[in-house]
Amino acid sequence: GVQHINPAALGAPHGYTHVITVDGGRTVYIAGQVPLDRHGQLVGANDFAAQVRQTFENLKAALAAGGANFSDVVEMTTYVTDMAQVDTYRKIRNEYMRDPMPTASLVEVKSLFRKDVMLEVSAVAVVPASSAHPPVRPAEHTP
Ligand SMILES: CC(=[NH2+])C(=O)[O-]
């Protein structure tokens, strides 16, 4: 079946779902994660490195909510508002992810959903059938 999950560790989503699992939890779709905390407050105003870190912490929480982790990610899409900061992006990403890396796309965009948000990262994960990660189902936002 299809499960829709909005972990309380992530800011309440407006008009989308943070995590959707399909195929009995084998495939996990993660909505574009942004550098907001669980209360929807920006982390790292004008600080790209801090924004990358918060975004990856949110991805980690989103993957865990879907019973996955970074090693299960097969595709990721990263949107940045300033490609000149790509080295900082890669350095911090590599603190969370290691080889073999997923397929990926990286694009610069004019703007994201808030003017102060400098990146957004979405992902798809495939959990191995043999995987022992039990889905973490923390408190969820209620609709
Ligand atoms: C932040 C985000 N993923 C959205 O759709 O607004």
PDB file of C-alpha atoms and ligand atoms in Angstrom:
ATOM      1  CA  GLY A   1       0.000   0.000   0.000  1.00  0.00           C
ATOM      2  CA  VAL A   2       0.834   3.679   0.031  1.00  0.00           C
ATOM      3  CA  GLN A   3       1.575   5.408   3.327  1.00  0.00           C
ATOM      4  CA  HIS A   4       1.706   9.182   3.814  1.00  0.00           C
ATOM      5  CA  ILE A   5       3.955  10.294   6.694  1.00  0.00           C
ATOM      6  CA  ASN A   6       4.552  13.777   8.109  1.00  0.00           C
ATOM      7  CA  PRO A   7       7.020  13.409  10.978  1.00  0.00           C
ATOM      8  CA  ALA A   8       6.737  16.054  13.693  1.00  0.00           C
ATOM      9  CA  ALA A   9      10.530  16.493  13.477  1.00  0.00           C
ATOM     10  CA  LEU A  10       9.884  18.355  10.211  1.00  0.00           C
ATOM     11  CA  GLY A  11       7.959  21.587   9.867  1.00  0.00           C
ATOM     12  CA  ALA A  12       4.296  21.130   9.015  1.00  0.00           C
ATOM     13  CA  PRO A  13       4.108  20.837   5.224  1.00  0.00           C
ATOM     14  CA  HIS A  14       1.820  23.216   3.404  1.00  0.00           C
ATOM     15  CA  GLY A  15       0.191  21.455   0.466  1.00  0.00           C
ATOM     16  CA  TYR A  16       2.373  18.369   0.210  1.00  0.00           C
ATOM     17  CA  THR A  17       3.436  15.267   2.166  1.00  0.00           C
ATOM     18  CA  HIS A  18       6.986  14.933   3.522  1.00  0.00           C
ATOM     19  CA  VAL A  19       7.340  11.153   3.072  1.00  0.00           C
ATOM     20  CA  ILE A  20       5.385   8.638   1.007  1.00  0.00           C
ATOM     21  CA  THR A  21       6.214   4.955   1.056  1.00  0.00           C
ATOM     22  CA  VAL A  22       4.968   2.524  -1.584  1.00  0.00           C
ATOM     23  CA  ASP A  23       5.443  -1.167  -2.342  1.00  0.00           C
ATOM     24  CA  GLY A  24       5.072  -2.126   1.306  1.00  0.00           C
ATOM     25  CA  GLY A  25       7.737   0.372   2.321  1.00  0.00           C
ATOM     26  CA  ARG A  26      10.335  -0.718  -0.228  1.00  0.00           C
ATOM     27  CA  THR A  27      10.289   2.608  -2.074  1.00  0.00           C
ATOM     28  CA  VAL A  28      10.400   5.883  -0.166  1.00  0.00           C
ATOM     29  CA  TYR A  29       9.748   9.307  -1.726  1.00  0.00           C
ATOM     30  CA  ILE A  30      11.010  12.346   0.171  1.00  0.00           C
ATOM     31  CA  ALA A  31       9.588  15.800  -0.574  1.00  0.00           C
ATOM     32  CA  GLY A  32      11.994  18.668  -1.170  1.00  0.00           C
ATOM     33  CA  GLN A  33      13.587  19.351   2.206  1.00  0.00           C
ATOM     34  CA  VAL A  34      14.521  22.887   3.191  1.00  0.00           C
ATOM     35  CA  PRO A  35      16.440  24.454   6.109  1.00  0.00           C
ATOM     36  CA  LEU A  36      13.475  24.933   8.423  1.00  0.00           C
ATOM     37  CA  ASP A  37      13.208  23.491  11.903  1.00  0.00           C
ATOM     38  CA  ARG A  38      10.195  21.595  13.273  1.00  0.00           C
ATOM     39  CA  HIS A  39       8.468  24.904  14.042  1.00  0.00           C
ATOM     40  CA  GLY A  40       8.921  26.172  10.496  1.00  0.00           C
ATOM     41  CA  GLN A  41      11.671  28.601  11.524  1.00  0.00           C
ATOM     42  CA  LEU A  42      14.607  29.150   9.155  1.00  0.00           C
ATOM     43  CA  VAL A  43      17.958  27.808  10.379  1.00  0.00           C
ATOM     44  CA  GLY A  44      20.975  29.725   9.041  1.00  0.00           C
ATOM     45  CA  ALA A  45      19.831  33.106   7.726  1.00  0.00           C
ATOM     46  CA  ASN A  46      22.396  34.113   5.069  1.00  0.00           C
ATOM     47  CA  ASP A  47      24.533  31.145   6.124  1.00  0.00           C
ATOM     48  CA  PHE A  48      24.603  28.593   3.331  1.00  0.00           C
ATOM     49  CA  ALA A  49      26.628  25.988   5.272  1.00  0.00           C
ATOM     50  CA  ALA A  50      24.157  26.076   8.176  1.00  0.00           C
ATOM     51  CA  GLN A  51      21.278  25.755   5.706  1.00  0.00           C
ATOM     52  CA  VAL A  52      22.866  22.714   4.052  1.00  0.00           C
ATOM     53  CA  ARG A  53      23.354  21.063   7.451  1.00  0.00           C
ATOM     54  CA  GLN A  54      19.745  21.656   8.529  1.00  0.00           C
ATOM     55  CA  THR A  55      18.469  20.385   5.184  1.00  0.00           C
ATOM     56  CA  PHE A  56      20.492  17.165   5.546  1.00  0.00           C
ATOM     57  CA  GLU A  57      19.294  16.741   9.145  1.00  0.00           C
ATOM     58  CA  ASN A  58      15.741  17.045   7.800  1.00  0.00           C
ATOM     59  CA  LEU A  59      16.478  14.512   5.049  1.00  0.00           C
ATOM     60  CA  LYS A  60      17.864  12.144   7.688  1.00  0.00           C
ATOM     61  CA  ALA A  61      14.683  12.482   9.760  1.00  0.00           C
ATOM     62  CA  ALA A  62      12.491  12.060   6.674  1.00  0.00           C
ATOM     63  CA  LEU A  63      14.345   8.921   5.568  1.00  0.00           C
ATOM     64  CA  ALA A  64      14.136   7.460   9.092  1.00  0.00           C
ATOM     65  CA  ALA A  65      10.395   8.111   9.169  1.00  0.00           C
ATOM     66  CA  GLY A  66      10.140   6.047   5.989  1.00  0.00           C
ATOM     67  CA  GLY A  67      12.308   3.234   7.373  1.00  0.00           C
ATOM     68  CA  ALA A  68      15.272   4.201   5.191  1.00  0.00           C
ATOM     69  CA  ASN A  69      18.658   5.853   5.576  1.00  0.00           C
ATOM     70  CA  PHE A  70      21.107   7.705   3.361  1.00  0.00           C
ATOM     71  CA  SER A  71      22.662   4.492   2.052  1.00  0.00           C
ATOM     72  CA  ASP A  72      19.271   3.550   0.525  1.00  0.00           C
ATOM     73  CA  VAL A  73      18.953   6.749  -1.557  1.00  0.00           C
ATOM     74  CA  VAL A  74      18.927   5.997  -5.284  1.00  0.00           C
ATOM     75  CA  GLU A  75      18.097   9.460  -6.635  1.00  0.00           C
ATOM     76  CA  MET A  76      18.397  12.981  -5.323  1.00  0.00           C
ATOM     77  CA  THR A  77      17.630  16.382  -6.739  1.00  0.00           C
ATOM     78  CA  THR A  78      19.260  19.501  -5.336  1.00  0.00           C
ATOM     79  CA  TYR A  79      18.177  23.056  -6.085  1.00  0.00           C
ATOM     80  CA  VAL A  80      20.476  25.903  -5.027  1.00  0.00           C
ATOM     81  CA  THR A  81      20.045  29.620  -5.526  1.00  0.00           C
ATOM     82  CA  ASP A  82      23.814  30.187  -5.939  1.00  0.00           C
ATOM     83  CA  MET A  83      25.954  27.608  -7.750  1.00  0.00           C
ATOM     84  CA  ALA A  84      29.078  29.453  -6.544  1.00  0.00           C
ATOM     85  CA  GLN A  85      28.502  27.713  -3.197  1.00  0.00           C
ATOM     86  CA  VAL A  86      28.550  24.208  -4.658  1.00  0.00           C
ATOM     87  CA  ASP A  87      31.838  23.226  -2.971  1.00  0.00           C
ATOM     88  CA  THR A  88      30.296  23.938   0.433  1.00  0.00           C
ATOM     89  CA  TYR A  89      27.248  21.900  -0.569  1.00  0.00           C
ATOM     90  CA  ARG A  90      29.378  18.906  -1.611  1.00  0.00           C
ATOM     91  CA  LYS A  91      31.575  19.039   1.495  1.00  0.00           C
ATOM     92  CA  ILE A  92      28.606  18.892   3.874  1.00  0.00           C
ATOM     93  CA  ARG A  93      26.695  16.369   1.757  1.00  0.00           C
ATOM     94  CA  ASN A  94      29.745  14.106   1.992  1.00  0.00           C
ATOM     95  CA  GLU A  95      29.500  14.173   5.794  1.00  0.00           C
ATOM     96  CA  TYR A  96      26.122  12.437   5.409  1.00  0.00           C
ATOM     97  CA  MET A  97      26.600  10.305   2.296  1.00  0.00           C
ATOM     98  CA  ARG A  98      29.373   8.143   0.948  1.00  0.00           C
ATOM     99  CA  ASP A  99      30.108   5.917  -2.032  1.00  0.00           C
ATOM    100  CA  PRO A 100      28.313   4.421  -3.799  1.00  0.00           C
ATOM    101  CA  MET A 101      26.504   7.706  -4.333  1.00  0.00           C
ATOM    102  CA  PRO A 102      22.970   7.879  -5.783  1.00  0.00           C
ATOM    103  CA  THR A 103      22.031   9.239  -9.148  1.00  0.00           C
ATOM    104  CA  ALA A 104      21.638  12.971  -8.725  1.00  0.00           C
ATOM    105  CA  SER A 105      20.751  16.255 -10.341  1.00  0.00           C
ATOM    106  CA  LEU A 106      22.020  19.651  -9.219  1.00  0.00           C
ATOM    107  CA  VAL A 107      20.520  22.846 -10.566  1.00  0.00           C
ATOM    108  CA  GLU A 108      20.632  26.550  -9.810  1.00  0.00           C
ATOM    109  CA  VAL A 109      17.257  28.207  -9.602  1.00  0.00           C
ATOM    110  CA  LYS A 110      16.266  31.832  -9.375  1.00  0.00           C
ATOM    111  CA  SER A 111      14.242  31.383  -6.228  1.00  0.00           C
ATOM    112  CA  LEU A 112      12.788  28.803  -3.895  1.00  0.00           C
ATOM    113  CA  PHE A 113       9.519  28.904  -1.948  1.00  0.00           C
ATOM    114  CA  ARG A 114      10.861  31.517   0.482  1.00  0.00           C
ATOM    115  CA  LYS A 115      13.337  34.275  -0.387  1.00  0.00           C
ATOM    116  CA  ASP A 116      15.609  33.357   2.549  1.00  0.00           C
ATOM    117  CA  VAL A 117      15.864  29.641   1.648  1.00  0.00           C
ATOM    118  CA  MET A 118      19.043  28.892  -0.347  1.00  0.00           C
ATOM    119  CA  LEU A 119      18.560  25.189  -1.148  1.00  0.00           C
ATOM    120  CA  GLU A 120      16.011  22.397  -1.389  1.00  0.00           C
ATOM    121  CA  VAL A 121      16.796  18.667  -1.747  1.00  0.00           C
ATOM    122  CA  SER A 122      14.396  15.856  -2.645  1.00  0.00           C
ATOM    123  CA  ALA A 123      15.205  12.145  -2.747  1.00  0.00           C
ATOM    124  CA  VAL A 124      13.952   8.665  -3.545  1.00  0.00           C
ATOM    125  CA  ALA A 125      15.156   5.646  -1.572  1.00  0.00           C
ATOM    126  CA  VAL A 126      14.781   1.927  -2.131  1.00  0.00           C
ATOM    127  CA  VAL A 127      15.005  -0.133   1.032  1.00  0.00           C
ATOM    128  CA  PRO A 128      16.606  -3.563   0.524  1.00  0.00           C
ATOM    129  CA  ALA A 129      14.138  -6.411   1.102  1.00  0.00           C
ATOM    130  CA  SER A 130      16.595  -7.847   3.610  1.00  0.00           C
ATOM    131  CA  SER A 131      16.934  -4.548   5.432  1.00  0.00           C
ATOM    132  CA  ALA A 132      16.453  -4.616   9.130  1.00  0.00           C
ATOM    133  CA  HIS A 133      15.649  -0.899   9.565  1.00  0.00           C
ATOM    134  CA  PRO A 134      12.274  -0.831  11.257  1.00  0.00           C
ATOM    135  CA  PRO A 135      10.274   2.227  10.211  1.00  0.00           C
ATOM    136  CA  VAL A 136      10.526   4.945  12.831  1.00  0.00           C
ATOM    137  CA  ARG A 137       7.040   6.359  13.238  1.00  0.00           C
ATOM    138  CA  PRO A 138       7.435   9.294  15.585  1.00  0.00           C
ATOM    139  CA  ALA A 139       4.642  11.666  16.463  1.00  0.00           C
ATOM    140  CA  GLU A 140       3.057  13.032  13.343  1.00  0.00           C
ATOM    141  CA  HIS A 141       1.397  16.271  12.455  1.00  0.00           C
ATOM    142  CA  THR A 142      -2.317  15.880  12.371  1.00  0.00           C
ATOM    143  CA  PRO A 143      -4.033  17.326   9.302  1.00  0.00           C
TER     144      PRO A 143
HETATM  145  C1  LIG B   1       9.111  23.100   0.511  1.00  0.00           C
HETATM  146  C2  LIG B   1       8.405  22.214  -0.418  1.00  0.00           C
HETATM  147  N1  LIG B   1       8.840  21.049  -0.628  1.00  0.00           N
HETATM  148  C3  LIG B   1       7.201  22.680  -1.057  1.00  0.00           C
HETATM  149  O1  LIG B   1       6.634  21.926  -1.896  1.00  0.00           O
HETATM  150  O2  LIG B   1       6.769  23.797  -0.769  1.00  0.00           O
END
